[in-house]
mmCIF file of N, CA and C in Angstrom:
data_model
loop_
_atom_site.group_PDB
_atom_site.id
_atom_site.type_symbol
_atom_site.label_atom_id
_atom_site.label_comp_id
_atom_site.label_asym_id
_atom_site.label_seq_id
_atom_site.Cartn_x
_atom_site.Cartn_y
_atom_site.Cartn_z
ATOM 1 N N MET A 1 93.249 110.263 111.626
ATOM 2 C CA MET A 1 93.602 111.648 111.468
ATOM 3 C C MET A 1 92.358 112.392 111.003
ATOM 4 N N LYS A 2 92.050 113.501 111.623
ATOM 5 C CA LYS A 2 90.834 114.243 111.312
ATOM 6 C C LYS A 2 91.149 115.459 110.448
ATOM 7 N N LEU A 3 90.285 115.704 109.461
ATOM 8 C CA LEU A 3 90.433 116.878 108.608
ATOM 9 C C LEU A 3 90.353 118.154 109.434
ATOM 10 N N GLY A 4 91.234 119.101 109.146
ATOM 11 C CA GLY A 4 91.191 120.401 109.786
ATOM 12 C C GLY A 4 91.795 120.471 111.176
ATOM 13 N N LYS A 5 92.082 119.366 111.794
ATOM 14 C CA LYS A 5 92.679 119.374 113.128
ATOM 15 C C LYS A 5 94.196 119.505 113.009
ATOM 16 N N ILE A 6 94.788 120.365 113.826
ATOM 17 C CA ILE A 6 96.240 120.523 113.851
ATOM 18 C C ILE A 6 96.776 119.727 115.030
ATOM 19 N N TYR A 7 97.621 118.757 114.715
ATOM 20 C CA TYR A 7 98.255 117.925 115.737
ATOM 21 C C TYR A 7 99.602 118.558 116.080
ATOM 22 N N LYS A 8 99.798 118.900 117.356
ATOM 23 C CA LYS A 8 101.018 119.584 117.796
ATOM 24 C C LYS A 8 101.861 118.666 118.666
ATOM 25 N N GLY A 9 103.157 118.953 118.739
ATOM 26 C CA GLY A 9 104.062 118.150 119.551
ATOM 27 C C GLY A 9 104.133 116.717 119.050
ATOM 28 N N VAL A 10 104.157 116.549 117.751
ATOM 29 C CA VAL A 10 104.094 115.239 117.103
ATOM 30 C C VAL A 10 105.381 114.448 117.313
ATOM 31 N N SER A 11 105.208 113.162 117.577
ATOM 32 C CA SER A 11 106.313 112.212 117.635
ATOM 33 C C SER A 11 105.905 110.989 116.825
ATOM 34 N N VAL A 12 106.561 110.783 115.671
ATOM 35 C CA VAL A 12 106.209 109.677 114.787
ATOM 36 C C VAL A 12 106.817 108.391 115.321
ATOM 37 N N ASP A 13 105.959 107.378 115.521
ATOM 38 C CA ASP A 13 106.384 106.097 116.085
ATOM 39 C C ASP A 13 106.603 105.031 115.017
ATOM 40 N N GLU A 14 105.789 105.043 113.944
ATOM 41 C CA GLU A 14 105.907 104.072 112.852
ATOM 42 C C GLU A 14 105.700 104.792 111.535
ATOM 43 N N PHE A 15 106.371 104.280 110.486
ATOM 44 C CA PHE A 15 106.299 104.916 109.171
ATOM 45 C C PHE A 15 106.560 103.853 108.099
ATOM 46 N N HIS A 16 105.595 103.644 107.196
ATOM 47 C CA HIS A 16 105.710 102.619 106.148
ATOM 48 C C HIS A 16 105.298 103.219 104.805
ATOM 49 N N VAL A 17 106.060 102.897 103.768
ATOM 50 C CA VAL A 17 105.749 103.351 102.412
ATOM 51 C C VAL A 17 105.699 102.129 101.501
ATOM 52 N N LYS A 18 104.638 102.066 100.676
ATOM 53 C CA LYS A 18 104.498 100.959 99.744
ATOM 54 C C LYS A 18 104.184 101.509 98.348
ATOM 55 N N ARG A 19 104.961 101.065 97.363
ATOM 56 C CA ARG A 19 104.694 101.469 95.976
ATOM 57 C C ARG A 19 103.501 100.672 95.473
ATOM 58 N N GLU A 20 102.568 101.379 94.839
ATOM 59 C CA GLU A 20 101.393 100.742 94.262
ATOM 60 C C GLU A 20 101.188 101.328 92.869
ATOM 61 N N GLY A 21 101.799 100.684 91.867
ATOM 62 C CA GLY A 21 101.737 101.208 90.505
ATOM 63 C C GLY A 21 102.538 102.489 90.402
ATOM 64 N N GLY A 22 101.889 103.552 89.956
ATOM 65 C CA GLY A 22 102.568 104.841 89.785
ATOM 66 C C GLY A 22 102.474 105.751 90.985
ATOM 67 N N SER A 23 101.983 105.238 92.115
ATOM 68 C CA SER A 23 101.869 106.076 93.318
ATOM 69 C C SER A 23 102.308 105.276 94.539
ATOM 70 N N PHE A 24 102.182 105.887 95.705
ATOM 71 C CA PHE A 24 102.605 105.267 96.958
ATOM 72 C C PHE A 24 101.483 105.338 97.981
ATOM 73 N N THR A 25 101.458 104.330 98.849
ATOM 74 C CA THR A 25 100.592 104.360 100.026
ATOM 75 C C THR A 25 101.501 104.551 101.227
ATOM 76 N N VAL A 26 101.159 105.516 102.067
ATOM 77 C CA VAL A 26 101.981 105.853 103.229
ATOM 78 C C VAL A 26 101.153 105.631 104.485
ATOM 79 N N ARG A 27 101.647 104.757 105.358
ATOM 80 C CA ARG A 27 100.986 104.494 106.641
ATOM 81 C C ARG A 27 101.918 104.948 107.745
ATOM 82 N N PHE A 28 101.369 105.686 108.688
ATOM 83 C CA PHE A 28 102.192 106.093 109.822
ATOM 84 C C PHE A 28 101.346 106.264 111.071
ATOM 85 N N GLU A 29 102.003 106.162 112.190
ATOM 86 C CA GLU A 29 101.373 106.334 113.497
ATOM 87 C C GLU A 29 102.200 107.351 114.265
ATOM 88 N N PHE A 30 101.503 108.251 114.960
ATOM 89 C CA PHE A 30 102.212 109.268 115.738
ATOM 90 C C PHE A 30 101.471 109.571 117.021
ATOM 91 N N SER A 31 102.192 110.184 117.938
ATOM 92 C CA SER A 31 101.609 110.642 119.198
ATOM 93 C C SER A 31 101.543 112.156 119.166
ATOM 94 N N SER A 32 100.478 112.695 119.744
ATOM 95 C CA SER A 32 100.286 114.137 119.844
ATOM 96 C C SER A 32 99.411 114.409 121.057
ATOM 97 N N SER A 33 99.940 115.149 122.010
ATOM 98 C CA SER A 33 99.172 115.494 123.219
ATOM 99 C C SER A 33 98.569 114.245 123.859
ATOM 100 N N ASN A 34 99.389 113.234 124.087
ATOM 101 C CA ASN A 34 98.973 111.982 124.716
ATOM 102 C C ASN A 34 97.889 111.235 123.938
ATOM 103 N N GLU A 35 97.787 111.506 122.646
ATOM 104 C CA GLU A 35 96.825 110.839 121.775
ATOM 105 C C GLU A 35 97.619 110.069 120.720
ATOM 106 N N SER A 36 97.260 108.807 120.493
ATOM 107 C CA SER A 36 97.887 108.009 119.452
ATOM 108 C C SER A 36 97.009 108.076 118.202
ATOM 109 N N VAL A 37 97.626 108.428 117.071
ATOM 110 C CA VAL A 37 96.877 108.633 115.831
ATOM 111 C C VAL A 37 97.505 107.792 114.725
ATOM 112 N N ARG A 38 96.642 107.139 113.920
ATOM 113 C CA ARG A 38 97.093 106.385 112.749
ATOM 114 C C ARG A 38 96.537 107.051 111.505
ATOM 115 N N ALA A 39 97.337 107.052 110.452
ATOM 116 C CA ALA A 39 96.886 107.631 109.189
ATOM 117 C C ALA A 39 97.417 106.802 108.029
ATOM 118 N N THR A 40 96.605 106.704 106.995
ATOM 119 C CA THR A 40 97.032 106.076 105.750
ATOM 120 C C THR A 40 96.705 107.045 104.626
ATOM 121 N N LEU A 41 97.725 107.410 103.859
ATOM 122 C CA LEU A 41 97.577 108.298 102.713
ATOM 123 C C LEU A 41 97.671 107.447 101.452
ATOM 124 N N PHE A 42 96.655 107.506 100.618
ATOM 125 C CA PHE A 42 96.635 106.742 99.372
ATOM 126 C C PHE A 42 96.870 107.684 98.195
ATOM 127 N N GLY A 43 97.594 107.206 97.192
ATOM 128 C CA GLY A 43 97.770 107.985 95.973
ATOM 129 C C GLY A 43 98.774 109.105 96.076
ATOM 130 N N VAL A 44 99.803 108.939 96.878
ATOM 131 C CA VAL A 44 100.884 109.931 96.930
ATOM 132 C C VAL A 44 101.688 109.766 95.646
ATOM 133 N N ARG A 45 101.823 110.817 94.853
ATOM 134 C CA ARG A 45 102.520 110.719 93.573
ATOM 135 C C ARG A 45 103.995 111.103 93.677
ATOM 136 N N ASP A 46 104.313 112.020 94.574
ATOM 137 C CA ASP A 46 105.682 112.521 94.688
ATOM 138 C C ASP A 46 106.251 112.128 96.052
ATOM 139 N N PRO A 47 107.153 111.142 96.093
ATOM 140 C CA PRO A 47 107.686 110.666 97.373
ATOM 141 C C PRO A 47 108.812 111.525 97.951
ATOM 142 N N GLU A 48 109.203 112.571 97.242
ATOM 143 C CA GLU A 48 110.376 113.360 97.621
ATOM 144 C C GLU A 48 110.341 113.881 99.059
ATOM 145 N N ASN A 49 109.198 114.340 99.541
ATOM 146 C CA ASN A 49 109.116 114.967 100.859
ATOM 147 C C ASN A 49 108.578 114.046 101.957
ATOM 148 N N LEU A 50 108.404 112.770 101.668
ATOM 149 C CA LEU A 50 107.811 111.875 102.660
ATOM 150 C C LEU A 50 108.612 111.782 103.946
ATOM 151 N N CYS A 51 109.933 111.841 103.864
ATOM 152 C CA CYS A 51 110.751 111.736 105.081
ATOM 153 C C CYS A 51 110.526 112.918 106.025
ATOM 154 N N GLU A 52 109.950 114.013 105.532
ATOM 155 C CA GLU A 52 109.654 115.170 106.385
ATOM 156 C C GLU A 52 108.648 114.811 107.481
ATOM 157 N N ILE A 53 107.805 113.800 107.222
ATOM 158 C CA ILE A 53 106.837 113.358 108.224
ATOM 159 C C ILE A 53 107.559 112.907 109.498
ATOM 160 N N LEU A 54 108.708 112.276 109.333
ATOM 161 C CA LEU A 54 109.463 111.769 110.484
ATOM 162 C C LEU A 54 109.952 112.885 111.406
ATOM 163 N N ASN A 55 110.177 114.074 110.863
ATOM 164 C CA ASN A 55 110.673 115.204 111.650
ATOM 165 C C ASN A 55 109.577 116.166 112.089
ATOM 166 N N ALA A 56 108.339 115.843 111.790
ATOM 167 C CA ALA A 56 107.228 116.773 112.018
ATOM 168 C C ALA A 56 107.081 117.180 113.476
ATOM 169 N N ASP A 57 106.793 118.455 113.667
ATOM 170 C CA ASP A 57 106.388 118.977 114.968
ATOM 171 C C ASP A 57 104.870 119.179 114.977
ATOM 172 N N ARG A 58 104.337 119.547 113.792
ATOM 173 C CA ARG A 58 102.888 119.721 113.626
ATOM 174 C C ARG A 58 102.463 119.049 112.323
ATOM 175 N N LEU A 59 101.278 118.422 112.338
ATOM 176 C CA LEU A 59 100.683 117.787 111.162
ATOM 177 C C LEU A 59 99.215 118.173 111.068
ATOM 178 N N TRP A 60 98.699 118.294 109.838
ATOM 179 C CA TRP A 60 97.279 118.530 109.620
ATOM 180 C C TRP A 60 96.925 118.117 108.193
ATOM 181 N N VAL A 61 95.638 117.839 107.970
ATOM 182 C CA VAL A 61 95.154 117.455 106.644
ATOM 183 C C VAL A 61 94.067 118.419 106.223
ATOM 184 N N GLU A 62 94.158 118.869 104.975
ATOM 185 C CA GLU A 62 93.139 119.733 104.381
ATOM 186 C C GLU A 62 92.618 119.078 103.115
ATOM 187 N N LYS A 63 91.351 119.318 102.798
ATOM 188 C CA LYS A 63 90.764 118.793 101.565
ATOM 189 C C LYS A 63 90.536 119.952 100.613
ATOM 190 N N GLU A 64 90.986 119.772 99.375
ATOM 191 C CA GLU A 64 90.778 120.776 98.329
ATOM 192 C C GLU A 64 89.352 120.630 97.818
ATOM 193 N N GLU A 65 88.517 121.584 98.133
ATOM 194 C CA GLU A 65 87.097 121.500 97.772
ATOM 195 C C GLU A 65 86.856 121.685 96.280
ATOM 196 N N ASN A 66 87.668 122.482 95.617
ATOM 197 C CA ASN A 66 87.444 122.791 94.208
ATOM 198 C C ASN A 66 88.481 122.151 93.304
ATOM 199 N N SER A 67 88.939 120.969 93.672
ATOM 200 C CA SER A 67 89.979 120.306 92.886
ATOM 201 C C SER A 67 89.427 119.857 91.536
ATOM 202 N N GLN A 68 90.061 120.294 90.468
ATOM 203 C CA GLN A 68 89.685 119.907 89.117
ATOM 204 C C GLN A 68 90.512 118.712 88.648
ATOM 205 N N ALA A 69 91.571 118.430 89.390
ATOM 206 C CA ALA A 69 92.459 117.331 89.009
ATOM 207 C C ALA A 69 91.851 115.994 89.422
ATOM 208 N N GLY A 70 92.282 114.944 88.764
ATOM 209 C CA GLY A 70 91.819 113.609 89.106
ATOM 210 C C GLY A 70 92.616 113.021 90.249
ATOM 211 N N PHE A 71 93.575 113.755 90.744
ATOM 212 C CA PHE A 71 94.391 113.306 91.867
ATOM 213 C C PHE A 71 94.730 114.512 92.728
ATOM 214 N N GLY A 72 95.258 114.257 93.903
ATOM 215 C CA GLY A 72 95.674 115.344 94.774
ATOM 216 C C GLY A 72 94.528 116.077 95.426
ATOM 217 N N VAL A 73 93.551 115.335 95.914
ATOM 218 C CA VAL A 73 92.375 115.926 96.542
ATOM 219 C C VAL A 73 92.701 116.442 97.942
ATOM 220 N N TYR A 74 93.668 115.805 98.629
ATOM 221 C CA TYR A 74 94.027 116.159 99.995
ATOM 222 C C TYR A 74 95.470 116.659 100.066
ATOM 223 N N THR A 75 95.740 117.432 101.112
ATOM 224 C CA THR A 75 97.096 117.903 101.377
ATOM 225 C C THR A 75 97.427 117.641 102.838
ATOM 226 N N LEU A 76 98.571 116.999 103.075
ATOM 227 C CA LEU A 76 99.103 116.839 104.422
ATOM 228 C C LEU A 76 100.089 117.971 104.644
ATOM 229 N N GLY A 77 99.829 118.798 105.629
ATOM 230 C CA GLY A 77 100.751 119.866 106.006
ATOM 231 C C GLY A 77 101.702 119.343 107.066
ATOM 232 N N VAL A 78 102.987 119.577 106.854
ATOM 233 C CA VAL A 78 104.025 119.129 107.776
ATOM 234 C C VAL A 78 104.853 120.346 108.159
ATOM 235 N N SER A 79 104.991 120.581 109.456
ATOM 236 C CA SER A 79 105.755 121.730 109.911
ATOM 237 C C SER A 79 106.779 121.292 110.951
ATOM 238 N N HIS A 80 107.995 121.775 110.814
ATOM 239 C CA HIS A 80 109.033 121.666 111.842
ATOM 240 C C HIS A 80 109.898 122.899 111.685
ATOM 241 N N GLU A 81 111.057 122.851 111.097
ATOM 242 C CA GLU A 81 111.857 124.058 110.872
ATOM 243 C C GLU A 81 111.308 124.870 109.709
ATOM 244 N N TYR A 82 110.572 124.214 108.821
ATOM 245 C CA TYR A 82 109.919 124.871 107.702
ATOM 246 C C TYR A 82 108.661 124.084 107.356
ATOM 247 N N PHE A 83 107.924 124.536 106.361
ATOM 248 C CA PHE A 83 106.630 123.962 105.994
ATOM 249 C C PHE A 83 106.758 123.125 104.726
ATOM 250 N N THR A 84 106.134 121.946 104.712
ATOM 251 C CA THR A 84 106.111 121.056 103.561
ATOM 252 C C THR A 84 104.686 120.577 103.334
ATOM 253 N N GLU A 85 104.308 120.409 102.068
ATOM 254 C CA GLU A 85 103.004 119.848 101.729
ATOM 255 C C GLU A 85 103.182 118.539 100.981
ATOM 256 N N ILE A 86 102.343 117.567 101.300
ATOM 257 C CA ILE A 86 102.324 116.289 100.603
ATOM 258 C C ILE A 86 100.905 116.104 100.084
ATOM 259 N N VAL A 87 100.773 115.967 98.762
ATOM 260 C CA VAL A 87 99.465 115.865 98.113
ATOM 261 C C VAL A 87 99.154 114.389 97.882
ATOM 262 N N PHE A 88 97.880 114.012 98.110
ATOM 263 C CA PHE A 88 97.470 112.623 97.955
ATOM 264 C C PHE A 88 95.994 112.542 97.633
ATOM 265 N N ASP A 89 95.523 111.334 97.282
ATOM 266 C CA ASP A 89 94.147 111.151 96.785
ATOM 267 C C ASP A 89 93.107 110.823 97.839
ATOM 268 N N ALA A 90 93.465 110.004 98.840
ATOM 269 C CA ALA A 90 92.470 109.549 99.811
ATOM 270 C C ALA A 90 93.135 109.334 101.162
ATOM 271 N N LEU A 91 92.345 109.418 102.221
ATOM 272 C CA LEU A 91 92.815 109.311 103.589
ATOM 273 C C LEU A 91 92.013 108.251 104.311
ATOM 274 N N SER A 92 92.731 107.458 105.117
ATOM 275 C CA SER A 92 92.048 106.467 105.946
ATOM 276 C C SER A 92 92.665 106.519 107.332
#
């Protein structure tokens, strides 16, 4: 998954969540415009909105350049009927 790129017409094919101490690692694979994309989000602290990824029509990742916090450096934007943000520490 590339920073700043908006993936449209998303269809999530695989979705895995693993608890790692006080946070979660989320791995998922999706198709967008005949492109297969894999992403791993490390350090997700709030799992409440993770299922929104499964319904996504559009996905994108942004990096907070001026983050003062020790966590939540990245944001995954999820859009379908409404907009959801998922904050996490690192992307692979």
